[in-house]
mmCIF file of C-alpha atoms in Angstrom:
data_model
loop_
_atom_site.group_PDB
_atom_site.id
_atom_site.type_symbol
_atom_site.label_atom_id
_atom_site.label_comp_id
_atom_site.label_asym_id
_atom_site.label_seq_id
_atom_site.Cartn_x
_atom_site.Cartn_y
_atom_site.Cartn_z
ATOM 1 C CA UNK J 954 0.000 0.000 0.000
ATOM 2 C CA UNK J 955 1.454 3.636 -0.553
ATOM 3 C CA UNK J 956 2.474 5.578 1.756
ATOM 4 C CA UNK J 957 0.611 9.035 3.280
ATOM 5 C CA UNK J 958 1.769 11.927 4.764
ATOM 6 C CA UNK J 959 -0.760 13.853 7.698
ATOM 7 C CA UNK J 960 0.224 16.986 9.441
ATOM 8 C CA UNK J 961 0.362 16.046 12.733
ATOM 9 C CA UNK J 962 -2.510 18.137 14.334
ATOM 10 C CA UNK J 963 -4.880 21.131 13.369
ATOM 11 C CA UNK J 964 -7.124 23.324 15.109
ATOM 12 C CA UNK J 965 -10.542 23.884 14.011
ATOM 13 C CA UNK J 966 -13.525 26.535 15.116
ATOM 14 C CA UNK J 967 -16.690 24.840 16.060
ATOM 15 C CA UNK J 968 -19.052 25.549 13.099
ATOM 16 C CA UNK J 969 -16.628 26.160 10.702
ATOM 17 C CA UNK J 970 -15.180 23.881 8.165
ATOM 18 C CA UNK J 971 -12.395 21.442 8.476
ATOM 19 C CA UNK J 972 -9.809 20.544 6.076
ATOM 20 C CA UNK J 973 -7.900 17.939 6.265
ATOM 21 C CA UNK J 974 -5.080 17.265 3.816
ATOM 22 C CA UNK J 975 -3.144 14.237 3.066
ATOM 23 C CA UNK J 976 -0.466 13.137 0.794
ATOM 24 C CA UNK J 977 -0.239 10.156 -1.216
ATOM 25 C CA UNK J 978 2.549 10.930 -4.159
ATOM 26 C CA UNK J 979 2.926 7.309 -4.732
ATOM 27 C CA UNK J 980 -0.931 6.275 -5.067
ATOM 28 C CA UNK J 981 -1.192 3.438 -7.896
ATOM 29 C CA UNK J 982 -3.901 3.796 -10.218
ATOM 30 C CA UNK J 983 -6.202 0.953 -8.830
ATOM 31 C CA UNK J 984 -5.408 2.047 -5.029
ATOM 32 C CA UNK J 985 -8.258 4.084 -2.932
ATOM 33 C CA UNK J 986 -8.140 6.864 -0.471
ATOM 34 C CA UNK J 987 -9.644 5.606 3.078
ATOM 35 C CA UNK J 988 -10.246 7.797 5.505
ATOM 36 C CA UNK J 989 -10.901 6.724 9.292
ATOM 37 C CA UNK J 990 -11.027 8.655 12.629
ATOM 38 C CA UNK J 991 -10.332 7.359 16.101
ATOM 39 C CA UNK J 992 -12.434 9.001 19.117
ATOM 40 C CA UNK J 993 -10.436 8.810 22.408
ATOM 41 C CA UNK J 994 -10.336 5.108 23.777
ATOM 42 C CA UNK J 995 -12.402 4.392 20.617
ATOM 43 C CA UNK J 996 -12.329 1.833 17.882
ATOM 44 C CA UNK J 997 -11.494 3.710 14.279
ATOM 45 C CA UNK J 998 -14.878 4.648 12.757
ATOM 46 C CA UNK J 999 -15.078 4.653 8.691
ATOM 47 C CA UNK J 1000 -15.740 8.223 7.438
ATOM 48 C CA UNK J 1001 -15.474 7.997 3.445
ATOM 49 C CA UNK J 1002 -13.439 6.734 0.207
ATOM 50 C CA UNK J 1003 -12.821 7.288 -3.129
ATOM 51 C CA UNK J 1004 -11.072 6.096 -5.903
ATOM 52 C CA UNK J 1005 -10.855 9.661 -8.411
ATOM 53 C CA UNK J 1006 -13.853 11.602 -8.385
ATOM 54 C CA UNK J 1007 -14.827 13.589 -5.104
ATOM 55 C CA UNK J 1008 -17.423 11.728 -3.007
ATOM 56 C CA UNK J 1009 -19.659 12.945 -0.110
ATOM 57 C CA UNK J 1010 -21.992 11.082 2.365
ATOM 58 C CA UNK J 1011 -23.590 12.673 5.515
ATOM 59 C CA UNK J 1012 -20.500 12.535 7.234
ATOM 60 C CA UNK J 1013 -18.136 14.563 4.710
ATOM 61 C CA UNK J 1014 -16.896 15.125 1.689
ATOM 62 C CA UNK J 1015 -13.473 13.645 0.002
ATOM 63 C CA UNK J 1016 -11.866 15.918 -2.764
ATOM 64 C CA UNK J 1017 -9.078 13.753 -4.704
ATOM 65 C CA UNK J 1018 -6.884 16.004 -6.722
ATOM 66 C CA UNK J 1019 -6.658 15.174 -10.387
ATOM 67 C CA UNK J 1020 -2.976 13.646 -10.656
ATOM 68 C CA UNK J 1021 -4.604 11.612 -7.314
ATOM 69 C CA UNK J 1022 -1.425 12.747 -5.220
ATOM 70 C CA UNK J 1023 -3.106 14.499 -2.654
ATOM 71 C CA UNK J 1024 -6.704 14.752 -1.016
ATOM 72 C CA UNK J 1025 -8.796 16.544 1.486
ATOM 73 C CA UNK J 1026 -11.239 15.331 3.412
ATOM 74 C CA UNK J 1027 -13.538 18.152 4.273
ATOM 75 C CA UNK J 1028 -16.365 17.934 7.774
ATOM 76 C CA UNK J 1029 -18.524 21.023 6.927
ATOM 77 C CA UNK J 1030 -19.684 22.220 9.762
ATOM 78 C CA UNK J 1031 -16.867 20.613 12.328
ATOM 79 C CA UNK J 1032 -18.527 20.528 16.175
ATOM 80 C CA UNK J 1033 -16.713 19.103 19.431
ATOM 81 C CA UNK J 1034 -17.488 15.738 18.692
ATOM 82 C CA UNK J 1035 -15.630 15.578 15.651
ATOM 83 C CA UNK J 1036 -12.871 15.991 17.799
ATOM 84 C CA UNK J 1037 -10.864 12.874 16.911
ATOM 85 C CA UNK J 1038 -7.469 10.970 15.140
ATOM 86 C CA UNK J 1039 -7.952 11.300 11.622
ATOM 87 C CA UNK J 1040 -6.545 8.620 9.123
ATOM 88 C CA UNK J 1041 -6.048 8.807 5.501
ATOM 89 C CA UNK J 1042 -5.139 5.464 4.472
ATOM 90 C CA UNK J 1043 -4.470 3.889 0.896
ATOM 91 C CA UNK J 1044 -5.214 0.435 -0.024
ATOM 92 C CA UNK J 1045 -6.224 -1.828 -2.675
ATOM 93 C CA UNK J 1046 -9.871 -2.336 -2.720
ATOM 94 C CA UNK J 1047 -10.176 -6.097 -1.687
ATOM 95 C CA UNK J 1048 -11.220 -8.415 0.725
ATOM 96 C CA UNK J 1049 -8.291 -8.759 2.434
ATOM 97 C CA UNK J 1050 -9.495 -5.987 5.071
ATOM 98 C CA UNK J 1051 -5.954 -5.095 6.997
ATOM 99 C CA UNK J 1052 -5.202 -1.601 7.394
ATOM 100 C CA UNK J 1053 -1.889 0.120 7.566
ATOM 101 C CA UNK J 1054 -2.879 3.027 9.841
ATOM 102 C CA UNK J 1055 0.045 6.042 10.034
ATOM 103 C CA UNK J 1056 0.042 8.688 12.845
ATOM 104 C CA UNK J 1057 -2.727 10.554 11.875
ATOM 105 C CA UNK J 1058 -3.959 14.001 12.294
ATOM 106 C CA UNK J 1059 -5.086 15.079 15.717
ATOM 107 C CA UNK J 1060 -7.903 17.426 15.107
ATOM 108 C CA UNK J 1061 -9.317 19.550 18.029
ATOM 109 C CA UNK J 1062 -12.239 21.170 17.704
ATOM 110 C CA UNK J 1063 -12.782 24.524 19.844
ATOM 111 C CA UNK J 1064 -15.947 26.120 20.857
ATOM 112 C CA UNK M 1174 -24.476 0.201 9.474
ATOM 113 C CA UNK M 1175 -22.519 -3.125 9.949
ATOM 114 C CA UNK M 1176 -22.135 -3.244 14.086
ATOM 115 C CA UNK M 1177 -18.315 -5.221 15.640
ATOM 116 C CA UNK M 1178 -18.796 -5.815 18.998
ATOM 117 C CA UNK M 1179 -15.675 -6.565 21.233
ATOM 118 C CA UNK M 1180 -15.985 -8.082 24.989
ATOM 119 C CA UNK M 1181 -14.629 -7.030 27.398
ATOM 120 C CA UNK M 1182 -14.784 -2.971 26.875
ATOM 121 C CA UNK M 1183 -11.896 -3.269 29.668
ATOM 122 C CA UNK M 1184 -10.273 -5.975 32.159
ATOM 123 C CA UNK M 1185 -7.748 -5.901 34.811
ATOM 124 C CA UNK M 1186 -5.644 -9.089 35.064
ATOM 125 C CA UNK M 1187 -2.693 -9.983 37.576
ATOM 126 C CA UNK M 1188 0.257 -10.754 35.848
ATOM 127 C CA UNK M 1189 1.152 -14.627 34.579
ATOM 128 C CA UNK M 1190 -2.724 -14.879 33.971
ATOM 129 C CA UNK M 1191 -4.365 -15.015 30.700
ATOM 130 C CA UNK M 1192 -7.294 -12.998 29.663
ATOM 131 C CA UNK M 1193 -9.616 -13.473 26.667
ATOM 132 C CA UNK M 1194 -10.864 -10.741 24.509
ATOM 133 C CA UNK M 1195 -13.904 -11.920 22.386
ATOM 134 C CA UNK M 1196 -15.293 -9.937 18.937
ATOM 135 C CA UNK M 1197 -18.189 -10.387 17.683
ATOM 136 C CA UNK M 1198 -19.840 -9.224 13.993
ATOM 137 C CA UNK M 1199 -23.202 -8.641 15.229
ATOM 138 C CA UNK M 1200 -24.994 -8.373 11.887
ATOM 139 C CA UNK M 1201 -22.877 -10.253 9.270
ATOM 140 C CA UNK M 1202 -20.393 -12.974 8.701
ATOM 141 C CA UNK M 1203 -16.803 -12.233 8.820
ATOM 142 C CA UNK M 1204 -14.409 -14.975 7.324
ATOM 143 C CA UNK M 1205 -11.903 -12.955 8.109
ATOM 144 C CA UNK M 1206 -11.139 -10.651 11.282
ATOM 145 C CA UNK M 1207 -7.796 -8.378 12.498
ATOM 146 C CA UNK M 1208 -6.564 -7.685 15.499
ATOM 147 C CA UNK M 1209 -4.749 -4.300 16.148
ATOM 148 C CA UNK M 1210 -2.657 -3.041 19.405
ATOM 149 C CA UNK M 1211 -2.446 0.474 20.145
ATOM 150 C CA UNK M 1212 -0.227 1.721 23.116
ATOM 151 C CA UNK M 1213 -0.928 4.852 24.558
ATOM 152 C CA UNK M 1214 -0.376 7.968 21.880
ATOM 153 C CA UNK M 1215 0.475 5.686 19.140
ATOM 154 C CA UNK M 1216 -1.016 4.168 15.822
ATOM 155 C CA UNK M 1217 -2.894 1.099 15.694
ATOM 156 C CA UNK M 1218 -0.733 -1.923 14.578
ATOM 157 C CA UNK M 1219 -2.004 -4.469 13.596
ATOM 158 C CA UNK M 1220 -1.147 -7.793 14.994
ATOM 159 C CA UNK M 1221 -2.867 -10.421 12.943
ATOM 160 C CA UNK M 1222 -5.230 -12.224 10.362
ATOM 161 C CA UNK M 1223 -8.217 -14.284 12.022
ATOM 162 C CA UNK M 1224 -9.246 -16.725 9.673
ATOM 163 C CA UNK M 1225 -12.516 -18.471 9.838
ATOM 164 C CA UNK M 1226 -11.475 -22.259 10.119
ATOM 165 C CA UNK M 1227 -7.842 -22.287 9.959
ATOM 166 C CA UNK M 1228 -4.736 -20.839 11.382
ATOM 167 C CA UNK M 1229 -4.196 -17.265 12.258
ATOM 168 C CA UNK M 1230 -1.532 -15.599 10.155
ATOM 169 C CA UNK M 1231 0.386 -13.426 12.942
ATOM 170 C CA UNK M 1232 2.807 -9.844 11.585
ATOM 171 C CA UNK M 1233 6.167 -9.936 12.019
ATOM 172 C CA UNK M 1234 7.276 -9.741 15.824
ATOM 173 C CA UNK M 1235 4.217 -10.692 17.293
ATOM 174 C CA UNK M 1236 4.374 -14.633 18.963
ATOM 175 C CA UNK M 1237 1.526 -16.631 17.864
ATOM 176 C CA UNK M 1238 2.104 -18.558 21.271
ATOM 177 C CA UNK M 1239 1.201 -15.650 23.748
ATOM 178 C CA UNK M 1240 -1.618 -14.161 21.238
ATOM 179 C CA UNK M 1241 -3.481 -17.225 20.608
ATOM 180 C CA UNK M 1242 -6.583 -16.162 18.154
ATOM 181 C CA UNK M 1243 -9.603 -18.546 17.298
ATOM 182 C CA UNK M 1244 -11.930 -17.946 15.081
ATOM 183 C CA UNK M 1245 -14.678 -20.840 15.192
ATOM 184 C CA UNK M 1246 -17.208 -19.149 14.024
ATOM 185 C CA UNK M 1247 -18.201 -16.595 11.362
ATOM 186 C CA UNK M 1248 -18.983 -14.525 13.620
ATOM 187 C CA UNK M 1249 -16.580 -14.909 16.180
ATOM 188 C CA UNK M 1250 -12.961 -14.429 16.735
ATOM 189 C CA UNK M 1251 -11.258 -14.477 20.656
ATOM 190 C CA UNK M 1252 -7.490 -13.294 21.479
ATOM 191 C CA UNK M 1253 -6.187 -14.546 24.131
ATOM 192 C CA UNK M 1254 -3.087 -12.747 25.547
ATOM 193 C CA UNK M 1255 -1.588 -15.980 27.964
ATOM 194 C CA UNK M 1256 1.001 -15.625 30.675
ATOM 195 C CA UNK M 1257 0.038 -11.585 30.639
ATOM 196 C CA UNK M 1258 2.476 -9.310 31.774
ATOM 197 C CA UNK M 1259 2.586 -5.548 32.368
ATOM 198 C CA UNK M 1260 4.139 -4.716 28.868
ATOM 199 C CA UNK M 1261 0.955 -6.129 27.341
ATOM 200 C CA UNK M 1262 -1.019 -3.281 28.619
ATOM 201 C CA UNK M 1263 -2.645 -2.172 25.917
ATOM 202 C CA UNK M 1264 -5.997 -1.158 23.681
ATOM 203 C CA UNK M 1265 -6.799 -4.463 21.757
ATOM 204 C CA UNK M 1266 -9.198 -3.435 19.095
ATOM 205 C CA UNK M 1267 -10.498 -5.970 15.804
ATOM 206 C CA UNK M 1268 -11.858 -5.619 13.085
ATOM 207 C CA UNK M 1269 -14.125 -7.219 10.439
ATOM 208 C CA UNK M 1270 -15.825 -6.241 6.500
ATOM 209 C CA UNK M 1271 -18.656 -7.241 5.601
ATOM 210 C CA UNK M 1272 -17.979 -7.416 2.022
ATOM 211 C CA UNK M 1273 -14.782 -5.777 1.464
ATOM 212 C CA UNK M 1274 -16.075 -2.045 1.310
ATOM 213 C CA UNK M 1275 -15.378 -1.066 4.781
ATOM 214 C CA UNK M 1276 -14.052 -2.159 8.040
ATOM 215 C CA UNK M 1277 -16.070 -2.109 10.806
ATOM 216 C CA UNK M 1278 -14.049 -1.751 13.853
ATOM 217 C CA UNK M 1279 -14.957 -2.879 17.480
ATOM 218 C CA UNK M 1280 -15.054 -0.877 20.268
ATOM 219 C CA UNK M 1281 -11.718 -1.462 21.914
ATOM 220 C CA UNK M 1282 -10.843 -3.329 24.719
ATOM 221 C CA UNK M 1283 -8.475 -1.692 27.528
ATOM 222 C CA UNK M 1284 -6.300 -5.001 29.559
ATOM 223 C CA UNK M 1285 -4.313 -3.520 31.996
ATOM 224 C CA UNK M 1286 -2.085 -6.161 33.482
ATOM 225 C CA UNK M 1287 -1.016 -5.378 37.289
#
């Protein structure tokens, strides 16, 4: 799987929304972009993925850049719960379910 | 949504003793389950492969004979951490996909060993 690259942490204002970039320079063409968060003493929750076009569900939204290096996974309207570990993980799509999880972006959400 | 659910959420053992740690998927069959590790302020690594009806397939550094996984059913995989000591204070947390999409992930169980 290739590698990603998270800024360590971010800030975010309740309300507002949250961008969250990630790195993947060496994404093959059949690889996805996964993205999980972690709440404190949590199990990782799914959030979203995509493959090349931008996706959104009722959680967020993913924007995949066209050369599929980078991507940003965008919570709209960030509040205090979404106060988590963010992952962005790539992976072949397969059944072979094992994650490679990095370190993550801490985001903190403040009122 | 697809629900994991692990057992215990947390469990204090005295050290030498061995603990089980049970995950169930609730509303699906899982052939095939992980098991992660997280220590305090660091990723989740994962440990190993539960396979529905045959041997567990453990990562590199992790001993198969003090992690001993079972997975008897399709909906049912246990770690058991034997002989626990203090450095296996951890977060045990699995996993499980319920048709390759997405991983459901259990809620995490806390051991502390004392």
């Amino acid at each position: 799987d290739a590698k990603t690259t998270q800024p360590p942490s971010m800030d975010c204002a309740e309300g507002r929304a949250a961008n969250l970039p990630c790195n993947h320079s060496t994404i093959s063409g059949n690889e996805y972009v996964y993205w999980y968060r972690q709440i404190h003493s949590q199990g990782p929750q799914y959030i979203i993925h995509g493959l090349k076009n931008n996706e959104t569900n009722e959680m967020a939204s993913l924007i995949i850049t066209e050369d599929r290096k980078s991507s940003t996974l965008i919570l709209p309207h960030a509040t205090l719960r979404d106060t988590a570990v963010y992952y962005c993980i790539v992976r072949l799509r397969s059944n072979d379910y094992k994650l490679s999880f990095g370190a993550g972006t801490t985001v903190t959400v403040r009122a | 949504g697809a629900v994991v659910s692990q057992h215990p959420s947390w469990v204090i053992c005295k050290s030498g003793t061995s603990v089980k740690i049970e995950c169930r998927s609730l509303d699906f069959q899982a052939t095939t389950m992980f098991w992660y590790r997280q220590f305090p302020k660091q990723s989740l690594m994962l440990m190993a492969t539960s396979n529905e009806g045959s041997k567990a397939t453990y990562e590199q550094g992790v001993e198969k004979d003090k992690f001993l996984i079972n997975h008897a059913s399709l909906t049912l995989s246990t770690l058991t951490v034997t002989s626990a000591h203090p450095e296996d204070s951890s977060f045990y947390i699995c996993s499980a996909s319920r048709d390759g999409t997405e991983a459901f992930f259990g809620q995490g169980t806390r051991l502390t060993v004392v």
